[in-house]
């Protein structure tokens, strides 16, 4: 018979790879406690907490964003880079380069460019396409309504 309820982090019945380490157990306890806290204040998950705090802003008219181009908008006290990789398709990104934090400053073809060290990012997905950055741009929720680009964060 297998004992599945024993605390096996210190037992000799399992191999090293099967045992959860103490850091994992502590992290699980902390996440469970955080989930219980969110539940106690009426929020079931961390993503629900983030959504509850998010606001939607009108960033600009759709006509401000050229097809295959980008427009840097100031919205809610921060800069948001809005792109239109195809006619009628809008994306929004944090314009902070994921390499070392410079603000993206131009375009080359359909790529967003950081002039600090030459990283490039897809204006459609935000994925790195060249240079030293290997992490994509932070995406921002975007929608179009009544001829305006709206962003939510
Ligand atoms: S900070 Fe953008 S490429 Fe280095």
mmCIF file of N, CA and C in Angstrom, residues 17-125:
data_model
loop_
_atom_site.group_PDB
_atom_site.id
_atom_site.type_symbol
_atom_site.label_atom_id
_atom_site.label_comp_id
_atom_site.label_asym_id
_atom_site.label_seq_id
_atom_site.Cartn_x
_atom_site.Cartn_y
_atom_site.Cartn_z
ATOM 1 N N UNK A 17 14.365 13.573 -7.139
ATOM 2 C CA UNK A 17 13.584 14.300 -8.130
ATOM 3 C C UNK A 17 12.089 14.310 -7.817
ATOM 4 N N UNK A 18 11.604 13.322 -7.051
ATOM 5 C CA UNK A 18 10.174 13.246 -6.751
ATOM 6 C C UNK A 18 9.777 14.134 -5.590
ATOM 7 N N UNK A 19 10.741 14.498 -4.754
ATOM 8 C CA UNK A 19 10.411 15.248 -3.552
ATOM 9 C C UNK A 19 10.211 16.720 -3.830
ATOM 10 N N UNK A 20 9.108 17.308 -3.376
ATOM 11 C CA UNK A 20 9.001 18.753 -3.475
ATOM 12 C C UNK A 20 10.004 19.383 -2.514
ATOM 13 N N UNK A 21 10.676 20.447 -2.941
ATOM 14 C CA UNK A 21 11.619 21.065 -2.020
ATOM 15 C C UNK A 21 10.899 22.047 -1.100
ATOM 16 N N UNK A 22 11.592 22.436 -0.049
ATOM 17 C CA UNK A 22 10.966 23.313 0.945
ATOM 18 C C UNK A 22 10.529 24.642 0.349
ATOM 19 N N UNK A 23 11.298 25.179 -0.614
ATOM 20 C CA UNK A 23 10.922 26.457 -1.235
ATOM 21 C C UNK A 23 9.604 26.325 -1.979
ATOM 22 N N UNK A 24 9.404 25.165 -2.700
ATOM 23 C CA UNK A 24 8.132 24.955 -3.406
ATOM 24 C C UNK A 24 6.976 24.908 -2.425
ATOM 25 N N UNK A 25 7.176 24.194 -1.311
ATOM 26 C CA UNK A 25 6.100 24.079 -0.328
ATOM 27 C C UNK A 25 5.773 25.436 0.268
ATOM 28 N N UNK A 26 6.798 26.229 0.574
ATOM 29 C CA UNK A 26 6.586 27.562 1.136
ATOM 30 C C UNK A 26 5.857 28.451 0.141
ATOM 31 N N UNK A 27 6.263 28.376 -1.142
ATOM 32 C CA UNK A 27 5.625 29.179 -2.182
ATOM 33 C C UNK A 27 4.152 28.779 -2.314
ATOM 34 N N UNK A 28 3.878 27.477 -2.292
ATOM 35 C CA UNK A 28 2.485 27.022 -2.398
ATOM 36 C C UNK A 28 1.663 27.530 -1.227
ATOM 37 N N UNK A 29 2.236 27.470 -0.022
ATOM 38 C CA UNK A 29 1.509 27.969 1.156
ATOM 39 C C UNK A 29 1.226 29.461 1.014
ATOM 40 N N UNK A 30 2.235 30.214 0.535
ATOM 41 C CA UNK A 30 2.072 31.660 0.381
ATOM 42 C C UNK A 30 0.989 31.971 -0.656
ATOM 43 N N UNK A 31 1.000 31.236 -1.792
ATOM 44 C CA UNK A 31 -0.015 31.462 -2.827
ATOM 45 C C UNK A 31 -1.402 31.096 -2.311
ATOM 46 N N UNK A 32 -1.491 30.002 -1.547
ATOM 47 C CA UNK A 32 -2.784 29.609 -0.984
ATOM 48 C C UNK A 32 -3.291 30.683 -0.034
ATOM 49 N N UNK A 33 -2.391 31.235 0.798
ATOM 50 C CA UNK A 33 -2.788 32.283 1.742
ATOM 51 C C UNK A 33 -3.224 33.539 0.993
ATOM 52 N N UNK A 34 -2.490 33.882 -0.096
ATOM 53 C CA UNK A 34 -2.858 35.055 -0.892
ATOM 54 C C UNK A 34 -4.227 34.853 -1.538
ATOM 55 N N UNK A 35 -4.459 33.638 -2.066
ATOM 56 C CA UNK A 35 -5.762 33.331 -2.665
ATOM 57 C C UNK A 35 -6.872 33.436 -1.644
ATOM 58 N N UNK A 36 -6.614 32.954 -0.419
ATOM 59 C CA UNK A 36 -7.619 33.040 0.638
ATOM 60 C C UNK A 36 -7.899 34.501 0.990
ATOM 61 N N UNK A 37 -6.819 35.317 1.027
ATOM 62 C CA UNK A 37 -6.989 36.740 1.313
ATOM 63 C C UNK A 37 -7.853 37.402 0.242
ATOM 64 N N UNK A 38 -7.516 37.129 -1.065
ATOM 65 C CA UNK A 38 -8.300 37.721 -2.148
ATOM 66 C C UNK A 38 -9.754 37.276 -2.056
ATOM 67 N N UNK A 39 -9.963 35.997 -1.727
ATOM 68 C CA UNK A 39 -11.332 35.509 -1.571
ATOM 69 C C UNK A 39 -12.051 36.235 -0.450
ATOM 70 N N UNK A 40 -11.307 36.533 0.630
ATOM 71 C CA UNK A 40 -11.939 37.180 1.783
ATOM 72 C C UNK A 40 -12.363 38.611 1.475
ATOM 73 N N UNK A 41 -11.713 39.246 0.500
ATOM 74 C CA UNK A 41 -12.120 40.612 0.135
ATOM 75 C C UNK A 41 -12.970 40.618 -1.131
ATOM 76 N N UNK A 42 -13.387 39.443 -1.562
ATOM 77 C CA UNK A 42 -14.311 39.360 -2.681
ATOM 78 C C UNK A 42 -13.656 39.223 -4.029
ATOM 79 N N UNK A 43 -12.351 38.993 -4.084
ATOM 80 C CA UNK A 43 -11.642 38.802 -5.347
ATOM 81 C C UNK A 43 -11.091 37.387 -5.368
ATOM 82 N N UNK A 44 -11.484 36.619 -6.367
ATOM 83 C CA UNK A 44 -11.110 35.208 -6.383
ATOM 84 C C UNK A 44 -9.689 34.972 -6.853
ATOM 85 N N UNK A 45 -9.177 35.765 -7.786
ATOM 86 C CA UNK A 45 -7.839 35.504 -8.322
ATOM 87 C C UNK A 45 -7.082 36.811 -8.495
ATOM 88 N N UNK A 46 -5.762 36.678 -8.667
ATOM 89 C CA UNK A 46 -4.926 37.864 -8.888
ATOM 90 C C UNK A 46 -5.312 38.552 -10.188
ATOM 91 N N UNK A 47 -5.666 37.773 -11.240
ATOM 92 C CA UNK A 47 -6.023 38.413 -12.502
ATOM 93 C C UNK A 47 -7.337 39.179 -12.367
ATOM 94 N N UNK A 48 -8.241 38.680 -11.548
ATOM 95 C CA UNK A 48 -9.466 39.431 -11.314
ATOM 96 C C UNK A 48 -9.155 40.733 -10.578
ATOM 97 N N UNK A 49 -8.180 40.680 -9.668
ATOM 98 C CA UNK A 49 -7.787 41.897 -8.955
ATOM 99 C C UNK A 49 -7.225 42.914 -9.934
ATOM 100 N N UNK A 50 -6.377 42.445 -10.897
ATOM 101 C CA UNK A 50 -5.798 43.350 -11.892
ATOM 102 C C UNK A 50 -6.887 43.926 -12.780
ATOM 103 N N UNK A 51 -7.835 43.082 -13.206
ATOM 104 C CA UNK A 51 -8.921 43.563 -14.062
ATOM 105 C C UNK A 51 -9.786 44.577 -13.332
ATOM 106 N N UNK A 52 -10.002 44.363 -12.031
ATOM 107 C CA UNK A 52 -10.836 45.280 -11.263
ATOM 108 C C UNK A 52 -10.207 46.662 -11.210
ATOM 109 N N UNK A 53 -8.860 46.726 -11.237
ATOM 110 C CA UNK A 53 -8.162 47.999 -11.143
ATOM 111 C C UNK A 53 -7.941 48.642 -12.506
ATOM 112 N N UNK A 54 -8.148 47.905 -13.605
ATOM 113 C CA UNK A 54 -7.862 48.423 -14.942
ATOM 114 C C UNK A 54 -8.881 49.485 -15.344
ATOM 115 N N UNK A 55 -8.364 50.462 -16.104
ATOM 116 C CA UNK A 55 -9.229 51.516 -16.644
ATOM 117 C C UNK A 55 -9.048 51.551 -18.157
ATOM 118 N N UNK A 56 -10.093 51.941 -18.854
ATOM 119 C CA UNK A 56 -10.019 52.086 -20.303
ATOM 120 C C UNK A 56 -9.919 53.571 -20.649
ATOM 121 N N UNK A 57 -8.979 53.873 -21.550
ATOM 122 C CA UNK A 57 -8.729 55.255 -21.965
ATOM 123 C C UNK A 57 -8.850 55.361 -23.478
ATOM 124 N N UNK A 58 -9.320 56.490 -23.971
ATOM 125 C CA UNK A 58 -9.238 56.778 -25.397
ATOM 126 C C UNK A 58 -7.818 57.271 -25.645
ATOM 127 N N UNK A 59 -7.076 56.525 -26.479
ATOM 128 C CA UNK A 59 -5.675 56.878 -26.723
ATOM 129 C C UNK A 59 -5.531 57.888 -27.853
ATOM 130 N N UNK A 60 -6.295 57.689 -28.928
ATOM 131 C CA UNK A 60 -6.197 58.589 -30.076
ATOM 132 C C UNK A 60 -7.251 58.198 -31.098
ATOM 133 N N UNK A 61 -7.413 59.023 -32.108
ATOM 134 C CA UNK A 61 -8.250 58.668 -33.253
ATOM 135 C C UNK A 61 -7.507 57.603 -34.063
ATOM 136 N N UNK A 62 -8.246 56.705 -34.678
ATOM 137 C CA UNK A 62 -7.594 55.667 -35.490
ATOM 138 C C UNK A 62 -6.772 56.294 -36.619
ATOM 139 N N UNK A 63 -7.202 57.460 -37.108
ATOM 140 C CA UNK A 63 -6.502 58.121 -38.217
ATOM 141 C C UNK A 63 -5.102 58.598 -37.843
ATOM 142 N N UNK A 64 -4.793 58.667 -36.539
ATOM 143 C CA UNK A 64 -3.448 59.087 -36.097
ATOM 144 C C UNK A 64 -2.406 57.987 -36.305
ATOM 145 N N UNK A 65 -2.872 56.735 -36.452
ATOM 146 C CA UNK A 65 -1.944 55.603 -36.531
ATOM 147 C C UNK A 65 -1.833 55.148 -37.979
ATOM 148 N N UNK A 66 -0.701 55.389 -38.634
ATOM 149 C CA UNK A 66 -0.582 54.993 -40.039
ATOM 150 C C UNK A 66 -0.574 53.464 -40.191
ATOM 151 N N UNK A 67 -1.119 52.988 -41.322
ATOM 152 C CA UNK A 67 -1.033 51.559 -41.631
ATOM 153 C C UNK A 67 0.448 51.208 -41.779
ATOM 154 N N UNK A 68 0.872 50.124 -41.125
ATOM 155 C CA UNK A 68 2.273 49.674 -41.055
ATOM 156 C C UNK A 68 3.150 50.704 -40.339
ATOM 157 N N UNK A 69 2.525 51.487 -39.478
ATOM 158 C CA UNK A 69 3.264 52.487 -38.725
ATOM 159 C C UNK A 69 2.886 52.462 -37.261
ATOM 160 N N UNK A 70 3.333 53.485 -36.554
ATOM 161 C CA UNK A 70 3.107 53.543 -35.112
ATOM 162 C C UNK A 70 2.836 54.967 -34.674
ATOM 163 N N UNK A 71 2.179 55.092 -33.546
ATOM 164 C CA UNK A 71 1.888 56.399 -32.960
ATOM 165 C C UNK A 71 2.125 56.291 -31.460
ATOM 166 N N UNK A 72 2.872 57.248 -30.918
ATOM 167 C CA UNK A 72 3.150 57.242 -29.483
ATOM 168 C C UNK A 72 2.140 58.155 -28.793
ATOM 169 N N UNK A 73 1.289 57.569 -27.978
ATOM 170 C CA UNK A 73 0.247 58.335 -27.292
ATOM 171 C C UNK A 73 0.595 58.466 -25.813
ATOM 172 N N UNK A 74 0.192 59.576 -25.225
ATOM 173 C CA UNK A 74 0.294 59.764 -23.769
ATOM 174 C C UNK A 74 -1.091 59.504 -23.212
ATOM 175 N N UNK A 75 -1.199 58.484 -22.395
ATOM 176 C CA UNK A 75 -2.503 58.059 -21.908
ATOM 177 C C UNK A 75 -2.401 57.717 -20.427
ATOM 178 N N UNK A 76 -3.274 58.293 -19.630
ATOM 179 C CA UNK A 76 -3.298 57.940 -18.213
ATOM 180 C C UNK A 76 -1.958 58.105 -17.532
ATOM 181 N N UNK A 77 -1.195 59.112 -17.948
ATOM 182 C CA UNK A 77 0.095 59.381 -17.320
ATOM 183 C C UNK A 77 1.237 58.506 -17.805
ATOM 184 N N UNK A 78 1.028 57.742 -18.863
ATOM 185 C CA UNK A 78 2.131 56.937 -19.389
ATOM 186 C C UNK A 78 2.123 56.949 -20.908
ATOM 187 N N UNK A 79 3.220 56.540 -21.494
ATOM 188 C CA UNK A 79 3.336 56.456 -22.948
ATOM 189 C C UNK A 79 2.885 55.076 -23.404
ATOM 190 N N UNK A 80 2.121 55.065 -24.484
ATOM 191 C CA UNK A 80 1.641 53.817 -25.079
ATOM 192 C C UNK A 80 1.944 53.878 -26.569
ATOM 193 N N UNK A 81 2.570 52.835 -27.077
ATOM 194 C CA UNK A 81 2.878 52.763 -28.500
ATOM 195 C C UNK A 81 1.769 51.979 -29.195
ATOM 196 N N UNK A 82 1.088 52.648 -30.127
ATOM 197 C CA UNK A 82 -0.019 52.022 -30.840
ATOM 198 C C UNK A 82 0.424 51.780 -32.273
ATOM 199 N N UNK A 83 0.220 50.576 -32.746
ATOM 200 C CA UNK A 83 0.605 50.237 -34.108
ATOM 201 C C UNK A 83 -0.614 49.771 -34.896
ATOM 202 N N UNK A 84 -0.462 49.814 -36.224
ATOM 203 C CA UNK A 84 -1.506 49.289 -37.110
ATOM 204 C C UNK A 84 -0.780 48.440 -38.177
ATOM 205 N N UNK A 85 -0.430 47.197 -37.818
ATOM 206 C CA UNK A 85 0.351 46.378 -38.756
ATOM 207 C C UNK A 85 -0.377 46.063 -40.051
ATOM 208 N N UNK A 86 -1.707 45.992 -39.995
ATOM 209 C CA UNK A 86 -2.523 45.817 -41.214
ATOM 210 C C UNK A 86 -3.697 46.777 -41.089
ATOM 211 N N UNK A 87 -4.251 47.180 -42.200
ATOM 212 C CA UNK A 87 -5.378 48.127 -42.162
ATOM 213 C C UNK A 87 -6.480 47.595 -41.243
ATOM 214 N N UNK A 88 -6.819 48.385 -40.246
ATOM 215 C CA UNK A 88 -7.896 48.020 -39.323
ATOM 216 C C UNK A 88 -7.491 47.136 -38.163
ATOM 217 N N UNK A 89 -6.215 46.729 -38.114
ATOM 218 C CA UNK A 89 -5.725 45.888 -37.007
ATOM 219 C C UNK A 89 -4.821 46.751 -36.135
ATOM 220 N N UNK A 90 -5.207 46.934 -34.898
ATOM 221 C CA UNK A 90 -4.441 47.799 -33.999
ATOM 222 C C UNK A 90 -3.839 46.976 -32.865
ATOM 223 N N UNK A 91 -2.637 47.351 -32.470
ATOM 224 C CA UNK A 91 -1.945 46.731 -31.332
ATOM 225 C C UNK A 91 -1.450 47.861 -30.440
ATOM 226 N N UNK A 92 -1.237 47.538 -29.174
ATOM 227 C CA UNK A 92 -0.683 48.538 -28.250
ATOM 228 C C UNK A 92 0.379 47.874 -27.386
ATOM 229 N N UNK A 93 1.466 48.597 -27.180
ATOM 230 C CA UNK A 93 2.598 48.072 -26.422
ATOM 231 C C UNK A 93 3.153 49.144 -25.488
ATOM 232 N N UNK A 94 3.799 48.683 -24.443
ATOM 233 C CA UNK A 94 4.639 49.565 -23.637
ATOM 234 C C UNK A 94 5.869 49.854 -24.491
ATOM 235 N N UNK A 95 6.212 51.121 -24.713
ATOM 236 C CA UNK A 95 7.336 51.435 -25.608
ATOM 237 C C UNK A 95 8.708 51.255 -24.973
ATOM 238 N N UNK A 96 8.779 50.633 -23.809
ATOM 239 C CA UNK A 96 10.059 50.445 -23.129
ATOM 240 C C UNK A 96 10.762 49.204 -23.684
ATOM 241 N N UNK A 97 11.950 49.415 -24.214
ATOM 242 C CA UNK A 97 12.732 48.309 -24.774
ATOM 243 C C UNK A 97 13.052 47.299 -23.670
ATOM 244 N N UNK A 98 12.881 46.028 -23.997
ATOM 245 C CA UNK A 98 13.115 44.987 -22.989
ATOM 246 C C UNK A 98 14.590 44.652 -22.826
ATOM 247 N N UNK A 99 15.467 45.286 -23.620
ATOM 248 C CA UNK A 99 16.894 45.026 -23.449
ATOM 249 C C UNK A 99 17.445 45.777 -22.241
ATOM 250 N N UNK A 100 17.348 47.091 -22.257
ATOM 251 C CA UNK A 100 17.907 47.877 -21.156
ATOM 252 C C UNK A 100 17.060 49.093 -20.813
ATOM 253 N N UNK A 101 15.829 49.140 -21.296
ATOM 254 C CA UNK A 101 14.895 50.159 -20.825
ATOM 255 C C UNK A 101 14.813 51.452 -21.595
ATOM 256 N N UNK A 102 15.471 51.591 -22.739
ATOM 257 C CA UNK A 102 15.296 52.804 -23.545
ATOM 258 C C UNK A 102 13.888 52.813 -24.139
ATOM 259 N N UNK A 103 13.442 53.992 -24.525
ATOM 260 C CA UNK A 103 12.140 54.063 -25.204
ATOM 261 C C UNK A 103 12.348 53.816 -26.695
ATOM 262 N N UNK A 104 11.499 52.985 -27.274
ATOM 263 C CA UNK A 104 11.596 52.725 -28.707
ATOM 264 C C UNK A 104 11.456 54.047 -29.447
ATOM 265 N N UNK A 105 12.186 54.187 -30.559
ATOM 266 C CA UNK A 105 12.268 55.509 -31.158
ATOM 267 C C UNK A 105 12.056 55.557 -32.651
ATOM 268 N N UNK A 106 11.697 54.464 -33.277
ATOM 269 C CA UNK A 106 11.481 54.551 -34.710
ATOM 270 C C UNK A 106 10.969 53.251 -35.284
ATOM 271 N N UNK A 107 10.898 53.234 -36.613
ATOM 272 C CA UNK A 107 10.471 52.031 -37.310
ATOM 273 C C UNK A 107 11.415 51.744 -38.456
ATOM 274 N N UNK A 108 11.543 50.457 -38.759
ATOM 275 C CA UNK A 108 12.273 50.020 -39.935
ATOM 276 C C UNK A 108 11.422 48.936 -40.591
ATOM 277 N N UNK A 109 10.853 49.247 -41.743
ATOM 278 C CA UNK A 109 9.898 48.320 -42.350
ATOM 279 C C UNK A 109 8.701 48.173 -41.422
ATOM 280 N N UNK A 110 8.397 46.948 -41.009
ATOM 281 C CA UNK A 110 7.277 46.731 -40.091
ATOM 282 C C UNK A 110 7.765 46.500 -38.660
ATOM 283 N N UNK A 111 9.037 46.776 -38.414
ATOM 284 C CA UNK A 111 9.599 46.572 -37.069
ATOM 285 C C UNK A 111 9.716 47.876 -36.298
ATOM 286 N N UNK A 112 9.453 47.796 -35.004
ATOM 287 C CA UNK A 112 9.721 48.904 -34.096
ATOM 288 C C UNK A 112 11.198 48.830 -33.733
ATOM 289 N N UNK A 113 11.847 49.985 -33.610
ATOM 290 C CA UNK A 113 13.298 50.017 -33.428
ATOM 291 C C UNK A 113 13.662 50.749 -32.144
ATOM 292 N N UNK A 114 14.628 50.188 -31.442
ATOM 293 C CA UNK A 114 15.248 50.870 -30.306
ATOM 294 C C UNK A 114 16.626 51.319 -30.760
ATOM 295 N N UNK A 115 16.854 52.624 -30.744
ATOM 296 C CA UNK A 115 18.131 53.138 -31.247
ATOM 297 C C UNK A 115 19.268 53.021 -30.244
ATOM 298 N N UNK A 116 18.979 52.657 -28.998
ATOM 299 C CA UNK A 116 20.073 52.551 -28.019
ATOM 300 C C UNK A 116 21.092 51.498 -28.436
ATOM 301 N N UNK A 117 20.634 50.277 -28.741
ATOM 302 C CA UNK A 117 21.562 49.211 -29.121
ATOM 303 C C UNK A 117 21.071 48.429 -30.332
ATOM 304 N N UNK A 118 20.008 48.922 -30.976
ATOM 305 C CA UNK A 118 19.573 48.325 -32.241
ATOM 306 C C UNK A 118 18.558 47.203 -32.177
ATOM 307 N N UNK A 119 17.935 46.981 -31.042
ATOM 308 C CA UNK A 119 16.922 45.918 -30.984
ATOM 309 C C UNK A 119 15.733 46.287 -31.862
ATOM 310 N N UNK A 120 15.108 45.274 -32.457
ATOM 311 C CA UNK A 120 13.896 45.490 -33.248
ATOM 312 C C UNK A 120 12.818 44.522 -32.778
ATOM 313 N N UNK A 121 11.563 44.970 -32.931
ATOM 314 C CA UNK A 121 10.415 44.197 -32.455
ATOM 315 C C UNK A 121 9.321 44.235 -33.520
ATOM 316 N N UNK A 122 8.605 43.141 -33.653
ATOM 317 C CA UNK A 122 7.464 43.101 -34.575
ATOM 318 C C UNK A 122 6.409 44.106 -34.145
ATOM 319 N N UNK A 123 5.923 44.907 -35.093
ATOM 320 C CA UNK A 123 4.858 45.859 -34.764
ATOM 321 C C UNK A 123 3.502 45.157 -34.648
ATOM 322 N N UNK A 124 3.455 43.873 -34.994
ATOM 323 C CA UNK A 124 2.218 43.102 -34.879
ATOM 324 C C UNK A 124 2.143 42.353 -33.548
ATOM 325 N N UNK A 125 3.219 41.650 -33.213
ATOM 326 C CA UNK A 125 3.197 40.819 -32.000
ATOM 327 C C UNK A 125 4.001 41.390 -30.841
#
